[in-house]
Every structure is written in C-alpha cells, then in structure tokens.
C-alpha cells in the first residue's frame, strides 16, 4: 500500500492514494485557515512565500507567449514516488501533498486537489494561490476558460502529461479558441535554477545472476520473439517506465525513493538495443556486462538520456513501427511518432512479461518473504514487551521495524514508507507518522503495521493488526470478518484467465454480510526487487487477467472513523488448482509468513473450512520460519512463533453451563428450588 508523507495532527488528515486503489475522499468541511483579506493577511507559519518564484515563472511564460502554464505533480515516467528534483509543483506552490495540479496564469495561480489534502494545502500555500477542492481535467479547463482570453495559449511540459491526460485537456479545449502548447523546456526548472536538487549520480549496477530469473540476453530475445509474432509486425519496442528497463537488463540503482530504478528509456529494435541513460554512472564492469563496445544486435548502445525524444523522432523517419504501452508513455514521446507508425497496447510486452514470474523468480521472492517474516516477528515480540511500558510511539516503532529489516540478508531498504498507526490513526488507511507528529502505542488500542522491504531477491509488503489488551466484541468481530475475507479469497478456486475484479468480492463478502466494507483496493502486483505496487496485476477493473506465476497482495480491511483500523495483507502466488474434474483452474499460495493476532480472532465466526485453512497456514509458517529463527539463535522469537501458531479449535459449547441449565430446568419441572 502506498503511503502518505505526513504525520497525524488536527490539520493533516491524509488518506494517500496509491497505484492500485484510491480511498474515497472524505469532506473535511471547515473554512480556509488562511485569511487573505486582511492587511497584512493572516497566514499559518507553515506557508511558503512564492511571490518571487511566481514572478520569475510569469516572465518565462511571457517569453513563450503563454496565457497559462500547467504544472502536474508527476515525473517523466509516471513513477509512484518521485525524486526531489522532480517535485516541481511542490516547489512552485509550497504544497507538498502527493496529489494535485497547479495552473498559473498572468494574474492568478491555483491548485486543484482532493479532500485528503485540502487542509494541508491551506497550511502550506500563501495568498498567491487559490485552492480548488476538485480534481480532474474538467474543472481545470472550466477555470482556464474564464481566466484567459480567447486566443490564449496554455503551455505544458509534454514529458509530464500522459497520453490520456493530454487527450483530456485537448478535447476539453477544442472549439474554445484556446490552444494547448507543448514546450519541451520545463519553465519551472528554468526558475528553480541552481536551487533545484541535482539528478542522482549514484552508480547503476547489475544484479548478480543468483538474483535474476533470466539473463538480460534471454529477456531481450523473448521480447523480440513477441515482436516477430505480433500481427502488426513492430520493428521496435519503446520502454518508458523505469521498472521496464531495470527488469529487462537486470540493472538497479536508487534514483527513486523506495524503488531501485534509474532514469532511463530503452528502444529495442529487431537489430539493435539502445539504452538512454547517464553513461557516466556505469562502471567499467557494468559496461562490460552490457557489451556496450560492440555493434551486434545483442550489444547495448548507451545514449544520453536527454536525447531520447530526438532519437525516437529520427528513428520514426524510417520504415518502422514502434510498439508502446500507452499507460506509461508520456506525450513528449508520443507526439514525435507519426500515428501510422505506432503500435499501441495498454501495457508494453515487457510489462506483461515481467508480470508472470518464472520458477526461479518465484523461489527468490518466496525466500525474501521468509527473511522478511523474521524481521516482522522480531518487531512484534519486541512490541509485546515494550508497549506496556509506555515507551513506544508510532514513529520509533516504524524506525525499529525498518532497522530489523535492514539487518536481514540482501536487504536494500524499505519498499515504501512504513504505516505504523495506533488507535484512531489506523482508521486513516494510508497514514504514516513523523518524528514530530505521532501517537504512543497503547495496550488498550489496536495497532496497524503495514510495511515492506526491498531485497535483492524480492520485494515484500505485509500488514498485521494487533491488540495487546482486551479488544471490544465489535473489534474482534470486525477483525475476524476481515480475516475471513482474506481466507476466502486466498483459498478461492477460479477458472484460468479470470479477471481479479471478478473475484475481488470474495474478500468483502464476510464484511458485507454484517453491513461493513472498506474503501481501498483489495490487492496489487509485486515485483522481484522492483515495485511494491507492480502493475498490471491486481483486482481492479484495469488490471489484466490472473495467470499462473503472478504475485499479488490480498488485503481486505475495515476502518472505524476516529476509533481504529484493521487490515490484513498477505502476498500470494497464483498457482494451478487441483480440482475433482479436469480443467484449467487457479488458486493462490500465500507466501507471507507472519501469524495473525489470536487475541483478535472470534473463533465462533470461523467455519470448519476456515479453521482448517488457518491451521494449515500456521503449520506452513512453522515449517518455513521456525528453522530460520532456530538457525539464528532467536530462541525467544521461536517460542513466540510456536505459541502464536498453535492450532485453533472450534469453540465448543460450555458443558458446565449446559449441565447447570439442565439441572435448573429439571428442578423447575419437579417444582423444587435449587
């Protein structure tokens, strides 16, 4: 699950959207905390003065004869997380929320964002900025039509608008006598100047063969084979998503927070391989690994990252057909390729291919989850001992679980910002604490931990919710219904090629039965030392059909506003199912190995099938994680694991109580008094 970047306080209510699903925005109400009508205006101390930067930006706009300029929050590769030097909208506005679009005219400046960030925006933006509590292209264009004159020019950086977003702006402006203008030099960058954080320069390195499912040469050959079999006979595949190039060449770096990628494009043709990146970041060993000094069809030619648009435009002059995935290709590339030379799919062949892991990749990812479980179990054992002392807060807890992960073999940091949420903070589905803003953990409250790690062999993401005291009957019921939903989807058998969207309701059924629900997605794909949210796998309408070898999270939840939150997330592998009659059917094999909290399970709500599944899962945890704990002499953690994976039994009627009832009833019938 993707994470918010702010802690908990009255003016920061954040339910951060992520690649796999967006919680429904909540109307926070209230008035703007700024008062721009007074002289001087009243502003919170947290605002950023943007007068000089806006003046400089408008000067740049004048040189381009622009009436307005659009500043999105994304980068050139549609990354879920963006690097500091790409945080243009945050720099020009002062508003650092992860969702929102800014537009500047010669007289006004405005930001559009959803209710998750309204109060945050008011606390960070000065009176130069209007806050519009809407999202989408339509309200922005409606505002533009009232603010700029007929004949006005609306500028944008084509590398910051996806094809779909550009089309939505273009369509909305048609017939308005306003023109959408692509400007490849970003105007905010010109104003930002030397203050702009530098582009990352850390080395780009090759993964050891032990941590890859195939060599890069095998992967290239496989993609070329798909090109040859394609009915439209593409001569090249263009890769724009950073994870695509990282996967194809088994290369990694650290340009993007939480994701081991580097800024790059790839143009793979039927006779050449062109990698667009900063060549100075490749060591001689990595260059040798890529055979970059040769000229054959299996040698990688490294070209400068900034030249990709010109190089694609030049290649497109020939008798070629370029295959792209429209979901990750920005308009800056799209606009220089003649439409008759495009072969388009929603996702590129690389994105589709890496979604299905081969047997070696499956084994690697499973191994990373065993070590990851050790780190989480160490943390849960530590919490049991220290939370009652009143010395643990959400932030220190998050730091500690990250530390434990960092001590695991092949660790390469967290895979997202840890959600460590106690009590009412856990009701915010994507809350993360900060050093300044956090709550103490208490034995009297629920605690939700959603965290993950990057390892050379795999990426992990697991969520557990615990209570160290006496949970209420409703908390136990809600928790158990979330657990039932997790089990029902995990043990489901379904036809091959079924869409995740078609089976997603099984995770919600037990909650629906009681009139409960959750407002986020039910799961997302996950990579091998790649994205923690790896598209296009998952349970949404725009995810692809399930296939053997895919990994997905399964994560139902329940959130009681102002009180508590519950989520139980496991990563599962799609495997063939054994059925009574022949057929092509699939099911899930869970590869997360952390026990659920027995203190929160109401066994009376579990069916015999649920109990059988749960006890079999607990036995698997013992077999997978137990030996690792013993090998490392983590004896306290091993004992904890044994206790928390004891088989659960169906709750039998209280025989003593029934006997008492029988005696009293008999005495009553006989007219005696007890």
mmCIF file of C-alpha atoms in Angstrom, residues 281-554:
data_model
loop_
_atom_site.group_PDB
_atom_site.id
_atom_site.type_symbol
_atom_site.label_atom_id
_atom_site.label_comp_id
_atom_site.label_asym_id
_atom_site.label_seq_id
_atom_site.Cartn_x
_atom_site.Cartn_y
_atom_site.Cartn_z
ATOM 1 C CA UNK A 281 27.042 6.251 -13.948
ATOM 2 C CA UNK A 282 28.057 2.891 -15.454
ATOM 3 C CA UNK A 283 31.231 1.334 -14.114
ATOM 4 C CA UNK A 284 33.593 -0.431 -16.488
ATOM 5 C CA UNK A 285 32.312 -3.740 -15.114
ATOM 6 C CA UNK A 286 28.699 -2.808 -15.850
ATOM 7 C CA UNK A 287 29.608 -1.576 -19.334
ATOM 8 C CA UNK A 288 31.366 -4.862 -19.964
ATOM 9 C CA UNK A 289 28.296 -6.698 -18.651
ATOM 10 C CA UNK A 290 26.240 -4.896 -21.308
ATOM 11 C CA UNK A 291 28.823 -5.480 -24.073
ATOM 12 C CA UNK A 292 28.435 -1.812 -24.880
ATOM 13 C CA UNK A 293 31.547 -1.544 -27.014
ATOM 14 C CA UNK A 294 30.313 -3.854 -29.780
ATOM 15 C CA UNK A 295 27.801 -3.228 -32.570
ATOM 16 C CA UNK A 296 25.903 -6.504 -32.972
ATOM 17 C CA UNK A 297 22.157 -6.985 -32.375
ATOM 18 C CA UNK A 298 22.822 -8.241 -28.822
ATOM 19 C CA UNK A 299 25.040 -5.338 -27.788
ATOM 20 C CA UNK A 300 23.698 -2.410 -25.774
ATOM 21 C CA UNK A 301 24.404 1.076 -27.107
ATOM 22 C CA UNK A 302 24.176 3.647 -24.315
ATOM 23 C CA UNK A 303 22.923 7.038 -25.446
ATOM 24 C CA UNK A 304 22.352 10.189 -23.436
ATOM 25 C CA UNK A 305 19.091 10.262 -21.517
ATOM 26 C CA UNK A 306 18.232 13.755 -22.736
ATOM 27 C CA UNK A 307 18.435 12.695 -26.381
ATOM 28 C CA UNK A 308 15.589 10.182 -26.309
ATOM 29 C CA UNK A 309 12.999 12.428 -27.963
ATOM 30 C CA UNK A 310 15.301 13.410 -30.833
ATOM 31 C CA UNK A 311 16.478 9.823 -31.300
ATOM 32 C CA UNK A 312 12.946 8.432 -31.401
ATOM 33 C CA UNK A 313 11.906 11.149 -33.841
ATOM 34 C CA UNK A 314 14.852 10.298 -36.118
ATOM 35 C CA UNK A 315 14.146 6.553 -35.926
ATOM 36 C CA UNK A 316 10.495 7.194 -36.800
ATOM 37 C CA UNK A 317 11.533 8.718 -40.145
ATOM 38 C CA UNK A 318 12.281 5.241 -41.453
ATOM 39 C CA UNK A 319 10.023 2.374 -42.492
ATOM 40 C CA UNK A 320 9.328 1.393 -38.895
ATOM 41 C CA UNK A 321 6.521 0.576 -36.467
ATOM 42 C CA UNK A 322 7.095 1.394 -32.788
ATOM 43 C CA UNK A 323 5.287 -0.662 -30.140
ATOM 44 C CA UNK A 324 4.428 1.262 -26.968
ATOM 45 C CA UNK A 325 2.434 0.751 -23.793
ATOM 46 C CA UNK A 326 0.191 3.794 -23.597
ATOM 47 C CA UNK A 327 -0.173 3.621 -19.804
ATOM 48 C CA UNK A 328 3.429 4.691 -19.197
ATOM 49 C CA UNK A 329 4.346 6.638 -22.336
ATOM 50 C CA UNK A 330 4.257 10.408 -21.940
ATOM 51 C CA UNK A 331 3.030 12.780 -24.607
ATOM 52 C CA UNK A 332 6.568 14.114 -25.116
ATOM 53 C CA UNK A 333 7.500 10.848 -26.853
ATOM 54 C CA UNK A 334 4.106 10.108 -28.345
ATOM 55 C CA UNK A 335 3.863 13.399 -30.217
ATOM 56 C CA UNK A 336 7.003 12.820 -32.309
ATOM 57 C CA UNK A 337 5.911 9.410 -33.634
ATOM 58 C CA UNK A 338 3.596 9.504 -36.666
ATOM 59 C CA UNK A 339 0.363 7.774 -35.701
ATOM 60 C CA UNK A 340 0.536 5.397 -38.648
ATOM 61 C CA UNK A 341 3.876 4.148 -37.274
ATOM 62 C CA UNK A 342 2.560 3.409 -33.790
ATOM 63 C CA UNK A 343 1.574 0.006 -32.432
ATOM 64 C CA UNK A 344 -0.246 0.585 -29.168
ATOM 65 C CA UNK A 345 -1.314 -1.576 -26.267
ATOM 66 C CA UNK A 346 -2.288 -0.536 -22.767
ATOM 67 C CA UNK A 347 0.860 -2.199 -21.431
ATOM 68 C CA UNK A 348 4.130 -2.921 -23.196
ATOM 69 C CA UNK A 349 5.259 -6.516 -23.785
ATOM 70 C CA UNK A 350 7.885 -6.060 -21.071
ATOM 71 C CA UNK A 351 5.255 -5.013 -18.529
ATOM 72 C CA UNK A 352 3.125 -8.024 -19.462
ATOM 73 C CA UNK A 353 6.051 -10.462 -19.463
ATOM 74 C CA UNK A 354 7.520 -9.487 -16.098
ATOM 75 C CA UNK A 355 4.070 -9.840 -14.501
ATOM 76 C CA UNK A 356 4.467 -13.625 -14.749
ATOM 77 C CA UNK A 357 7.391 -14.908 -12.703
ATOM 78 C CA UNK A 358 9.318 -17.988 -13.792
ATOM 79 C CA UNK A 359 10.155 -20.760 -11.348
ATOM 80 C CA UNK A 360 13.463 -19.199 -10.278
ATOM 81 C CA UNK A 361 11.866 -15.790 -9.705
ATOM 82 C CA UNK A 362 9.117 -17.438 -7.678
ATOM 83 C CA UNK A 363 11.666 -19.201 -5.479
ATOM 84 C CA UNK A 364 13.619 -15.975 -4.977
ATOM 85 C CA UNK A 365 10.572 -13.969 -3.970
ATOM 86 C CA UNK A 366 9.419 -16.682 -1.573
ATOM 87 C CA UNK A 367 12.847 -16.733 0.089
ATOM 88 C CA UNK A 368 12.738 -12.970 0.650
ATOM 89 C CA UNK A 369 9.403 -13.344 2.417
ATOM 90 C CA UNK A 370 10.829 -15.857 4.870
ATOM 91 C CA UNK A 371 13.558 -13.442 5.941
ATOM 92 C CA UNK A 372 11.056 -10.600 5.963
ATOM 93 C CA UNK A 373 8.857 -12.590 8.343
ATOM 94 C CA UNK A 374 11.810 -12.929 10.712
ATOM 95 C CA UNK A 375 12.164 -9.138 10.848
ATOM 96 C CA UNK A 376 8.444 -8.576 11.464
ATOM 97 C CA UNK A 377 8.269 -11.300 14.126
ATOM 98 C CA UNK A 378 11.272 -9.794 15.911
ATOM 99 C CA UNK A 379 9.404 -6.493 15.938
ATOM 100 C CA UNK A 380 6.129 -7.981 17.225
ATOM 101 C CA UNK A 381 7.957 -9.777 20.032
ATOM 102 C CA UNK A 382 9.709 -6.548 20.976
ATOM 103 C CA UNK A 383 6.409 -4.668 20.965
ATOM 104 C CA UNK A 384 4.750 -7.158 23.310
ATOM 105 C CA UNK A 385 7.464 -6.480 25.859
ATOM 106 C CA UNK A 386 7.773 -2.721 25.456
ATOM 107 C CA UNK A 387 4.340 -1.297 24.626
ATOM 108 C CA UNK A 388 3.053 -1.911 28.184
ATOM 109 C CA UNK A 389 5.934 0.281 29.434
ATOM 110 C CA UNK A 390 4.514 3.259 27.532
ATOM 111 C CA UNK A 391 7.827 3.973 25.827
ATOM 112 C CA UNK A 392 6.942 3.186 22.194
ATOM 113 C CA UNK A 393 5.421 5.617 19.715
ATOM 114 C CA UNK A 394 4.359 5.124 16.106
ATOM 115 C CA UNK A 395 7.467 6.732 14.662
ATOM 116 C CA UNK A 396 10.025 4.960 16.849
ATOM 117 C CA UNK A 397 8.205 1.727 16.056
ATOM 118 C CA UNK A 398 8.425 2.372 12.319
ATOM 119 C CA UNK A 399 12.129 3.102 12.638
ATOM 120 C CA UNK A 400 12.697 -0.132 14.533
ATOM 121 C CA UNK A 401 10.913 -2.408 12.066
ATOM 122 C CA UNK A 402 12.893 -0.744 9.258
ATOM 123 C CA UNK A 403 16.065 -1.381 11.276
ATOM 124 C CA UNK A 404 15.201 -5.055 11.758
ATOM 125 C CA UNK A 405 14.609 -5.410 8.016
ATOM 126 C CA UNK A 406 17.906 -3.699 7.313
ATOM 127 C CA UNK A 407 19.679 -6.418 9.297
ATOM 128 C CA UNK A 408 18.303 -9.153 7.040
ATOM 129 C CA UNK A 409 20.469 -10.682 4.331
ATOM 130 C CA UNK A 410 20.275 -8.977 0.911
ATOM 131 C CA UNK A 411 18.333 -6.019 2.343
ATOM 132 C CA UNK A 412 18.173 -2.827 0.284
ATOM 133 C CA UNK A 413 15.884 -0.660 2.406
ATOM 134 C CA UNK A 414 12.106 -0.368 2.840
ATOM 135 C CA UNK A 415 9.788 -0.806 -0.131
ATOM 136 C CA UNK A 416 7.554 2.096 0.954
ATOM 137 C CA UNK A 417 7.048 4.453 3.861
ATOM 138 C CA UNK A 418 6.011 2.325 6.833
ATOM 139 C CA UNK A 419 2.446 2.689 8.090
ATOM 140 C CA UNK A 420 2.693 2.463 11.873
ATOM 141 C CA UNK A 421 -0.701 3.519 13.187
ATOM 142 C CA UNK A 422 -2.199 3.286 16.659
ATOM 143 C CA UNK A 423 -5.846 3.683 17.592
ATOM 144 C CA UNK A 424 -7.720 6.293 15.591
ATOM 145 C CA UNK A 425 -4.735 6.902 13.292
ATOM 146 C CA UNK A 426 -5.165 3.390 11.918
ATOM 147 C CA UNK A 427 -8.584 4.462 10.622
ATOM 148 C CA UNK A 428 -6.666 6.554 8.068
ATOM 149 C CA UNK A 429 -5.868 3.839 5.573
ATOM 150 C CA UNK A 430 -2.533 5.340 4.421
ATOM 151 C CA UNK A 431 -1.339 7.211 7.482
ATOM 152 C CA UNK A 432 2.352 7.344 8.300
ATOM 153 C CA UNK A 433 3.853 9.017 11.399
ATOM 154 C CA UNK A 434 6.634 11.572 11.558
ATOM 155 C CA UNK A 435 9.187 12.288 14.242
ATOM 156 C CA UNK A 436 7.250 15.420 15.182
ATOM 157 C CA UNK A 437 3.720 14.056 14.862
ATOM 158 C CA UNK A 438 2.882 10.623 16.243
ATOM 159 C CA UNK A 439 0.966 8.811 18.975
ATOM 160 C CA UNK A 440 2.074 6.486 21.741
ATOM 161 C CA UNK A 441 1.304 2.812 21.314
ATOM 162 C CA UNK A 442 -1.007 1.519 23.999
ATOM 163 C CA UNK A 443 -2.119 -1.891 25.218
ATOM 164 C CA UNK A 444 -5.664 -0.547 25.147
ATOM 165 C CA UNK A 445 -5.716 0.233 21.417
ATOM 166 C CA UNK A 446 -5.440 -1.528 18.096
ATOM 167 C CA UNK A 447 -2.145 -1.143 16.264
ATOM 168 C CA UNK A 448 -1.799 -1.498 12.489
ATOM 169 C CA UNK A 449 1.577 -2.143 10.870
ATOM 170 C CA UNK A 450 1.794 -2.090 7.071
ATOM 171 C CA UNK A 451 5.407 -2.354 5.968
ATOM 172 C CA UNK A 452 7.694 -3.953 3.445
ATOM 173 C CA UNK A 453 11.269 -4.398 2.358
ATOM 174 C CA UNK A 454 13.397 -4.357 -0.751
ATOM 175 C CA UNK A 455 15.772 -7.296 -1.041
ATOM 176 C CA UNK A 456 17.997 -8.316 -3.920
ATOM 177 C CA UNK A 457 15.786 -11.358 -4.441
ATOM 178 C CA UNK A 458 12.350 -9.842 -3.872
ATOM 179 C CA UNK A 459 10.053 -7.096 -2.699
ATOM 180 C CA UNK A 460 7.755 -7.583 0.297
ATOM 181 C CA UNK A 461 4.595 -5.987 1.682
ATOM 182 C CA UNK A 462 2.750 -7.370 4.712
ATOM 183 C CA UNK A 463 0.154 -5.918 7.079
ATOM 184 C CA UNK A 464 -0.820 -7.148 10.525
ATOM 185 C CA UNK A 465 -3.164 -5.615 13.083
ATOM 186 C CA UNK A 466 -2.746 -6.444 16.785
ATOM 187 C CA UNK A 467 -4.242 -5.630 20.181
ATOM 188 C CA UNK A 468 -2.307 -6.343 23.394
ATOM 189 C CA UNK A 469 -5.175 -5.692 25.805
ATOM 190 C CA UNK A 470 -8.853 -6.559 25.772
ATOM 191 C CA UNK A 471 -10.471 -5.740 22.429
ATOM 192 C CA UNK A 472 -14.170 -4.977 22.273
ATOM 193 C CA UNK A 473 -16.618 -7.506 20.878
ATOM 194 C CA UNK A 474 -17.067 -5.330 17.786
ATOM 195 C CA UNK A 475 -13.326 -5.045 17.224
ATOM 196 C CA UNK A 476 -12.988 -8.821 17.379
ATOM 197 C CA UNK A 477 -15.917 -9.326 15.030
ATOM 198 C CA UNK A 478 -14.596 -6.780 12.529
ATOM 199 C CA UNK A 479 -11.101 -8.278 12.686
ATOM 200 C CA UNK A 480 -12.414 -11.804 12.222
ATOM 201 C CA UNK A 481 -14.558 -10.784 9.262
ATOM 202 C CA UNK A 482 -11.503 -9.164 7.648
ATOM 203 C CA UNK A 483 -9.589 -12.394 8.306
ATOM 204 C CA UNK A 484 -12.406 -14.453 6.781
ATOM 205 C CA UNK A 485 -12.290 -12.246 3.688
ATOM 206 C CA UNK A 486 -8.550 -12.778 3.412
ATOM 207 C CA UNK A 487 -9.005 -16.536 3.742
ATOM 208 C CA UNK A 488 -11.982 -16.722 1.370
ATOM 209 C CA UNK A 489 -10.058 -15.046 -1.446
ATOM 210 C CA UNK A 490 -6.787 -16.855 -0.685
ATOM 211 C CA UNK A 491 -8.418 -20.306 -0.877
ATOM 212 C CA UNK A 492 -10.666 -19.500 -3.831
ATOM 213 C CA UNK A 493 -10.501 -21.753 -6.896
ATOM 214 C CA UNK A 494 -11.360 -19.964 -10.136
ATOM 215 C CA UNK A 495 -11.035 -20.516 -13.902
ATOM 216 C CA UNK A 496 -7.753 -19.568 -15.545
ATOM 217 C CA UNK A 497 -7.719 -16.117 -17.193
ATOM 218 C CA UNK A 498 -10.305 -14.787 -14.750
ATOM 219 C CA UNK A 499 -10.084 -11.078 -14.039
ATOM 220 C CA UNK A 500 -9.147 -10.157 -10.494
ATOM 221 C CA UNK A 501 -12.081 -7.766 -10.490
ATOM 222 C CA UNK A 502 -14.454 -10.712 -10.870
ATOM 223 C CA UNK A 503 -13.252 -12.461 -7.697
ATOM 224 C CA UNK A 504 -12.480 -9.422 -5.549
ATOM 225 C CA UNK A 505 -15.886 -9.547 -3.836
ATOM 226 C CA UNK A 506 -14.925 -12.762 -2.033
ATOM 227 C CA UNK A 507 -12.618 -10.654 0.164
ATOM 228 C CA UNK A 508 -15.572 -8.422 1.081
ATOM 229 C CA UNK A 509 -18.380 -10.939 1.497
ATOM 230 C CA UNK A 510 -17.964 -11.578 5.228
ATOM 231 C CA UNK A 511 -17.876 -7.826 5.835
ATOM 232 C CA UNK A 512 -20.863 -7.190 3.576
ATOM 233 C CA UNK A 513 -22.844 -9.824 5.489
ATOM 234 C CA UNK A 514 -22.618 -7.557 8.543
ATOM 235 C CA UNK A 515 -23.028 -4.256 6.702
ATOM 236 C CA UNK A 516 -19.309 -3.415 6.756
ATOM 237 C CA UNK A 517 -16.868 -2.577 3.944
ATOM 238 C CA UNK A 518 -13.556 -0.879 3.088
ATOM 239 C CA UNK A 519 -12.774 1.901 0.635
ATOM 240 C CA UNK A 520 -9.479 0.824 -0.955
ATOM 241 C CA UNK A 521 -8.382 -1.798 -3.432
ATOM 242 C CA UNK A 522 -8.041 -5.456 -2.472
ATOM 243 C CA UNK A 523 -4.583 -6.062 -3.858
ATOM 244 C CA UNK A 524 -1.753 -5.218 -6.221
ATOM 245 C CA UNK A 525 1.065 -6.976 -8.006
ATOM 246 C CA UNK A 526 4.532 -7.103 -6.506
ATOM 247 C CA UNK A 527 7.969 -7.450 -8.086
ATOM 248 C CA UNK A 528 11.344 -9.100 -7.674
ATOM 249 C CA UNK A 529 13.370 -6.196 -6.243
ATOM 250 C CA UNK A 530 11.197 -3.827 -8.259
ATOM 251 C CA UNK A 531 7.899 -2.070 -7.491
ATOM 252 C CA UNK A 532 5.948 -2.838 -4.352
ATOM 253 C CA UNK A 533 2.906 -1.922 -6.465
ATOM 254 C CA UNK A 534 3.660 -3.702 -9.722
ATOM 255 C CA UNK A 535 1.154 -3.189 -12.492
ATOM 256 C CA UNK A 536 -0.767 -4.598 -14.256
ATOM 257 C CA UNK A 537 -1.600 -7.354 -11.732
ATOM 258 C CA UNK A 538 -4.344 -6.868 -9.173
ATOM 259 C CA UNK A 539 -8.064 -6.797 -8.522
ATOM 260 C CA UNK A 540 -9.143 -3.574 -10.227
ATOM 261 C CA UNK A 541 -11.078 -3.216 -13.450
ATOM 262 C CA UNK A 542 -7.984 -2.076 -15.356
ATOM 263 C CA UNK A 543 -5.811 -4.977 -14.209
ATOM 264 C CA UNK A 544 -5.095 -7.902 -16.513
ATOM 265 C CA UNK A 545 -6.488 -11.405 -16.031
ATOM 266 C CA UNK A 546 -4.888 -13.674 -13.444
ATOM 267 C CA UNK A 547 -2.334 -16.187 -14.703
ATOM 268 C CA UNK A 548 -0.125 -18.830 -13.155
ATOM 269 C CA UNK A 549 3.113 -17.286 -11.877
ATOM 270 C CA UNK A 550 1.748 -13.877 -10.914
ATOM 271 C CA UNK A 551 2.154 -12.457 -7.421
ATOM 272 C CA UNK A 552 -0.497 -10.263 -5.858
ATOM 273 C CA UNK A 553 -1.287 -8.912 -2.441
ATOM 274 C CA UNK A 554 -4.603 -9.800 -0.787
#
